[in-house]
PDB file of C-alpha atoms in Angstrom:
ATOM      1  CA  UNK A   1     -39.587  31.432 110.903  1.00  0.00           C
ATOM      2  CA  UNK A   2     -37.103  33.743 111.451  1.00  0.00           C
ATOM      3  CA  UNK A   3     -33.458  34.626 113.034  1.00  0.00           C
ATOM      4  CA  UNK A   4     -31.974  37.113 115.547  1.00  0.00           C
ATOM      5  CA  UNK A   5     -30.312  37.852 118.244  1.00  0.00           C
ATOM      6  CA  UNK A   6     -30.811  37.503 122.318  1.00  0.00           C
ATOM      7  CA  UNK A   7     -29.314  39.459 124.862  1.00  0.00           C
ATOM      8  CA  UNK A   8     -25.928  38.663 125.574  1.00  0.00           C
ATOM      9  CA  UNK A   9     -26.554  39.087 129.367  1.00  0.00           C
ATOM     10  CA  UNK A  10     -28.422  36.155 129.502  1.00  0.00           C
ATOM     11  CA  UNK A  11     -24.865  33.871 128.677  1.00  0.00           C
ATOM     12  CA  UNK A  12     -24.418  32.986 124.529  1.00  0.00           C
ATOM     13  CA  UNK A  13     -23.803  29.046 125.995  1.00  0.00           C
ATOM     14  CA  UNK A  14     -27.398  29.346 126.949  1.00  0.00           C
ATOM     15  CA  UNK A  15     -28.977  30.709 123.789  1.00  0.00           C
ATOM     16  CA  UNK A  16     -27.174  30.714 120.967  1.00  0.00           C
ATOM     17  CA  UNK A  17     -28.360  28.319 118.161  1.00  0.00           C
ATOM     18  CA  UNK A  18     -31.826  27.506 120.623  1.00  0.00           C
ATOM     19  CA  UNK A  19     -34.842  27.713 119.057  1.00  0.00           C
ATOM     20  CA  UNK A  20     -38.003  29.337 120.828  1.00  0.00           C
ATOM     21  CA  UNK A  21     -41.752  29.531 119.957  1.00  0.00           C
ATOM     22  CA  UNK A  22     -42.544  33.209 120.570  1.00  0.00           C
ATOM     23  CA  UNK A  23     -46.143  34.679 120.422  1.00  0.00           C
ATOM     24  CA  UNK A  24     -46.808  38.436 121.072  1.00  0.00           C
ATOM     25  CA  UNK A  25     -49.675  39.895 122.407  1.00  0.00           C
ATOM     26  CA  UNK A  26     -50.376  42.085 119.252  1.00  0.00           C
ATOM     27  CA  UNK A  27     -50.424  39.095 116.809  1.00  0.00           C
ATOM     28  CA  UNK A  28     -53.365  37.083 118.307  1.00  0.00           C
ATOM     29  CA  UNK A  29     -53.528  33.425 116.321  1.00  0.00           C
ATOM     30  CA  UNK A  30     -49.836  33.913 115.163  1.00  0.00           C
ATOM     31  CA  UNK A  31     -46.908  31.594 116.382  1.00  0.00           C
ATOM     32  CA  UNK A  32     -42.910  32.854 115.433  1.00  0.00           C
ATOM     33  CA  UNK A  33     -40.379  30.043 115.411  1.00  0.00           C
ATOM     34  CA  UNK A  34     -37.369  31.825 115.793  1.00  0.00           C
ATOM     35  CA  UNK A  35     -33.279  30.863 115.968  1.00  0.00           C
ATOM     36  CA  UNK A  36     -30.748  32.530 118.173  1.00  0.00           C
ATOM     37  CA  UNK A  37     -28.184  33.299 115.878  1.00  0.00           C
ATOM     38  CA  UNK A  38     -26.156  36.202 117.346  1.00  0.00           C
ATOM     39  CA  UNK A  39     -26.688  38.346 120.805  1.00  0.00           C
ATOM     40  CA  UNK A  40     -26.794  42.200 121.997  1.00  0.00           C
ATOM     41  CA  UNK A  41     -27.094  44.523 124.577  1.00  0.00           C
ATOM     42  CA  UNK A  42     -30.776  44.473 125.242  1.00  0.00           C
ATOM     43  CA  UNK A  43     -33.024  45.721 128.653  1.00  0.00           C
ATOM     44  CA  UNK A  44     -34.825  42.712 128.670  1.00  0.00           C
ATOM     45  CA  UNK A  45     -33.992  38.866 129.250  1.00  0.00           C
ATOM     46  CA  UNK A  46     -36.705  38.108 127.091  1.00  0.00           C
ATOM     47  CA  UNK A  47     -36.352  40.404 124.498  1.00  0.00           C
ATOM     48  CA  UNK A  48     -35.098  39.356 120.085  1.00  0.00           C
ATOM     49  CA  UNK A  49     -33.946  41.363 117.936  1.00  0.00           C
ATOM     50  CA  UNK A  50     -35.174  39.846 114.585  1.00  0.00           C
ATOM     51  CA  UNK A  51     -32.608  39.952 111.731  1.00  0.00           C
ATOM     52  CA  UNK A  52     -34.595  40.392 108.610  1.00  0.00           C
ATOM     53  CA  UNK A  53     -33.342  41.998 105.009  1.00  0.00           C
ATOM     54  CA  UNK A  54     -34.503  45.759 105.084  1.00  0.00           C
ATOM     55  CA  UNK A  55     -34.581  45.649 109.227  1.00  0.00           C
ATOM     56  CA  UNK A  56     -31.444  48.434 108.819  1.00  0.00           C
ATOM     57  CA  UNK A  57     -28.354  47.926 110.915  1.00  0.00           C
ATOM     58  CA  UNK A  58     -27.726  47.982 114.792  1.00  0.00           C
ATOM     59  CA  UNK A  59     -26.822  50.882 116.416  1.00  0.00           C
ATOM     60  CA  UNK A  60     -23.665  48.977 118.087  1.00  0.00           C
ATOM     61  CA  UNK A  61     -22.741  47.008 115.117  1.00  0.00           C
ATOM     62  CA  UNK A  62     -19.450  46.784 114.517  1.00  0.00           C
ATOM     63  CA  UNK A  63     -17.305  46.975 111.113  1.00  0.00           C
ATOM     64  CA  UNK A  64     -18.463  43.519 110.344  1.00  0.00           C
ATOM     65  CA  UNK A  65     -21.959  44.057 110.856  1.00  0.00           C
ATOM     66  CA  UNK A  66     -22.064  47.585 108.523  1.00  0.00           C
ATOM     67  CA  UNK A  67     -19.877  46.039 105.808  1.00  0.00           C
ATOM     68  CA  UNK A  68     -21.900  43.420 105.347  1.00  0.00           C
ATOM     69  CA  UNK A  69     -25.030  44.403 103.604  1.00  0.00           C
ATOM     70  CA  UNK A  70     -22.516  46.706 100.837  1.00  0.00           C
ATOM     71  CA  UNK A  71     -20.150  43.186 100.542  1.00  0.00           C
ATOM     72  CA  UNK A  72     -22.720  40.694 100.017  1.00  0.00           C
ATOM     73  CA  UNK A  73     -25.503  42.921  98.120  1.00  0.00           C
ATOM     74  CA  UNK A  74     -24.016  46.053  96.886  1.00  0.00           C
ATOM     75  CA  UNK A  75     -26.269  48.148  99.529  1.00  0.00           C
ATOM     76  CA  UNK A  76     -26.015  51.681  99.972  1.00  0.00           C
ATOM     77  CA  UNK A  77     -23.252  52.248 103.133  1.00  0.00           C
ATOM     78  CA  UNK A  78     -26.211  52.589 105.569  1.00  0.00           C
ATOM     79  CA  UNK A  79     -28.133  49.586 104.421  1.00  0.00           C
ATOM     80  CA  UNK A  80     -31.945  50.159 102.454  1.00  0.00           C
ATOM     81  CA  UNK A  81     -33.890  52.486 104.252  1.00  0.00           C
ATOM     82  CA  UNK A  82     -32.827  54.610 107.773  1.00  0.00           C
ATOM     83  CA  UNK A  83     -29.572  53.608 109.183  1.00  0.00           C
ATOM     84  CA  UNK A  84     -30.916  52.682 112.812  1.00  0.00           C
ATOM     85  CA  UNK A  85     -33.920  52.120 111.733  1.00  0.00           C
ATOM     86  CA  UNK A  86     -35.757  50.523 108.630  1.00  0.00           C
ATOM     87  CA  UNK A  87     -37.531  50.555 105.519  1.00  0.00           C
ATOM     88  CA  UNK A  88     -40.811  51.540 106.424  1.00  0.00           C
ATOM     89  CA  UNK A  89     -43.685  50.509 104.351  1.00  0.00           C
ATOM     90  CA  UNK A  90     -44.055  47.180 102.124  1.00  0.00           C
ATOM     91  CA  UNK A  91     -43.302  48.280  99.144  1.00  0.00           C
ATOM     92  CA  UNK A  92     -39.596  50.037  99.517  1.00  0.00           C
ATOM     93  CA  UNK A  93     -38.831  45.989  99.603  1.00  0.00           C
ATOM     94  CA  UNK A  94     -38.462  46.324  96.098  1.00  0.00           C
ATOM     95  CA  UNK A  95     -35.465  48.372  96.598  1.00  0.00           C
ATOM     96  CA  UNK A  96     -33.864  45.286  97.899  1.00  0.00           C
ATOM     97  CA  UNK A  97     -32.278  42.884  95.901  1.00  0.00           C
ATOM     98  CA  UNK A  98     -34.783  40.039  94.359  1.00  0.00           C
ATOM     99  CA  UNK A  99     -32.980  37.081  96.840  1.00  0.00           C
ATOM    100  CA  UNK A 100     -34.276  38.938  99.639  1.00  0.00           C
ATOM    101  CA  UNK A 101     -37.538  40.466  99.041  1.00  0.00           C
ATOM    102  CA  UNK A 102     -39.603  37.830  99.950  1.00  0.00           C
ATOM    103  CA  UNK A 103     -37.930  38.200 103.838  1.00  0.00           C
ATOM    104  CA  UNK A 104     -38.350  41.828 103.435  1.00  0.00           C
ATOM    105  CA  UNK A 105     -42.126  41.684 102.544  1.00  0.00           C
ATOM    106  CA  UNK A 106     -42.996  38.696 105.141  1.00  0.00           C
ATOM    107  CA  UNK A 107     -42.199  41.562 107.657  1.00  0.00           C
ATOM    108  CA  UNK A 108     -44.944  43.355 106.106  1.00  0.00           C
ATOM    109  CA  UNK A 109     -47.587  40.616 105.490  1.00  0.00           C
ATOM    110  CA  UNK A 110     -46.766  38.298 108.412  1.00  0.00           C
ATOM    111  CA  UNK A 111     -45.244  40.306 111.223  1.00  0.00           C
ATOM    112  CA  UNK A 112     -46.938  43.514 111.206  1.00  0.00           C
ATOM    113  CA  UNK A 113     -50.497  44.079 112.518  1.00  0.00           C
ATOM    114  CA  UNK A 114     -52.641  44.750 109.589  1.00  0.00           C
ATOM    115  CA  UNK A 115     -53.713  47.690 111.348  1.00  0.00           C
ATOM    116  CA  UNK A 116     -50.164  49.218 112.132  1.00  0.00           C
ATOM    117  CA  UNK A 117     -48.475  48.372 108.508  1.00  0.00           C
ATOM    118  CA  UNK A 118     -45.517  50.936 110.030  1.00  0.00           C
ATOM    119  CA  UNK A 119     -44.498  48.272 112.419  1.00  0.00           C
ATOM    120  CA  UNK A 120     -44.247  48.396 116.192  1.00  0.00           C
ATOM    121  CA  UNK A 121     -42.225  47.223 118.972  1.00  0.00           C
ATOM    122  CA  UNK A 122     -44.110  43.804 119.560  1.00  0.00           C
ATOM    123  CA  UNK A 123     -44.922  42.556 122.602  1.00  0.00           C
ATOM    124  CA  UNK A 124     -43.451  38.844 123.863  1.00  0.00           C
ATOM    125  CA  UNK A 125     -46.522  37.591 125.277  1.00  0.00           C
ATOM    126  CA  UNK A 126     -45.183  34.218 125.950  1.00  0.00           C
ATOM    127  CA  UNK A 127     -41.712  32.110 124.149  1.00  0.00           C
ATOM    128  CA  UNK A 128     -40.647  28.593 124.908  1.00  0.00           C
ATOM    129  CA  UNK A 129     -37.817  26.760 123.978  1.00  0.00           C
ATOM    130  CA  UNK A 130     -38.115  24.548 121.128  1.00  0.00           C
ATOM    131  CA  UNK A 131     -36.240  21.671 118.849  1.00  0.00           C
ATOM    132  CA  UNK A 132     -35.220  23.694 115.822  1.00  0.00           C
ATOM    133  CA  UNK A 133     -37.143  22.938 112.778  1.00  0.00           C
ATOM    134  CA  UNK A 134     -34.917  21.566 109.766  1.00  0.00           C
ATOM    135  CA  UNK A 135     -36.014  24.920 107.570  1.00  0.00           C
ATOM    136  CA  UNK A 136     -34.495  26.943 110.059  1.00  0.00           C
ATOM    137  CA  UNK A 137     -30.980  24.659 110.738  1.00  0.00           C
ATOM    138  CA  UNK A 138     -30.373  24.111 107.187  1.00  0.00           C
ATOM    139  CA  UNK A 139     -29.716  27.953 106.537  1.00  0.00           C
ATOM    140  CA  UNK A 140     -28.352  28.690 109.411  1.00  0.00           C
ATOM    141  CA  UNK A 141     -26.310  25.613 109.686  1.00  0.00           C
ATOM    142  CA  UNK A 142     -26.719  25.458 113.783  1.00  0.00           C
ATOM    143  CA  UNK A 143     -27.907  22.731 116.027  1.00  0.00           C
ATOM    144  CA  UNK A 144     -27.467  23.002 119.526  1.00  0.00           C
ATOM    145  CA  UNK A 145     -25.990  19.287 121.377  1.00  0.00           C
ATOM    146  CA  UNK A 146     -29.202  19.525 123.631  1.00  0.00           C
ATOM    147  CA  UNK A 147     -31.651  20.518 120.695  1.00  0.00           C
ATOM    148  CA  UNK A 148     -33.251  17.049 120.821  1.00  0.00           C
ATOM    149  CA  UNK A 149     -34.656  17.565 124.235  1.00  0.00           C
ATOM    150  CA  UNK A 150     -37.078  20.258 123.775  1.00  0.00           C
ATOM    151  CA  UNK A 151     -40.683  19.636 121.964  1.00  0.00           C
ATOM    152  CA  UNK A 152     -41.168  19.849 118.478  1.00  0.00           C
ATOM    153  CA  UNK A 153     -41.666  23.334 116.984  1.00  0.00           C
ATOM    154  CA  UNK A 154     -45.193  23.980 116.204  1.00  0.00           C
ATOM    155  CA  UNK A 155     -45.818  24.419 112.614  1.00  0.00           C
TER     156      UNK A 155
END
């Protein structure tokens, strides 16, 4: 499971709080449920930007978004890891604090290729809408009036 944003060209009434069963063409057997919690200015309709801890900050986030991290967690100004970019191997999660190192390290045993443990720029081979699954809307605290409609996430 897993949160993020969509592009905001595609209309935040549309998208935001949806959920959407994503698999990518590098991740063969593997099925992402993930929540539309926020949007961005993104070249593709179909394209998520996955929010998880050690992911680094956006390059158009605003003074929100880049005081966040050093509010909540006492990060460095930049975030853990590259500014635009990310921590980049499994085991800089332990920089992070202990609340969210098991998000940083899923990226790193569930989302990465075992072959590319660097990360790369996944492919959306196919994503569907989907009713949100309760793990997801009790964190995020967003259901969508037309959530109900829409086949159960797979598990």
């Amino acid at each position: 499971y897993a949160v993020g944003a969509r592009p905001i060209a595609n209309g935040k009434q549309n998208f935001y709080g949806a959920c959407y069963s994503i698999t990518f063409n590098q991740l063969p057997g593997k099925t992402l449920v993930f929540q539309a919690v926020n949007s961005g200015e993104y070249a593709h309709a179909n394209q998520v930007d996955l929010q998880v801890p050690g992911g680094g900050n956006t390059l158009t986030g605003g003074p929100v978004i880049k005081d966040a991290c050093p509010t909540q967690w006492s990060s460095p100004a930049d975030g853990w890891g590259r500014r635009f970019g990310t921590i980049d191997r499994g085991h800089e999660c332990d920089l992070l604090p202990k609340p969210l190192q098991p998000g940083c390290r899923w990226r790193f045993d569930w989302l990465y290729p075992q072959d590319r443990p660097e990360g790369i720029s996944l492919t959306i081979t196919s994503m569907c809408r989907v009713k949100c699954p309760k793990i997801l809307t009790d964190r995020t605290g967003s259901i969508r009036h037309d959530d109900a409609n829409y086949p159960e996430a797979p598990q």
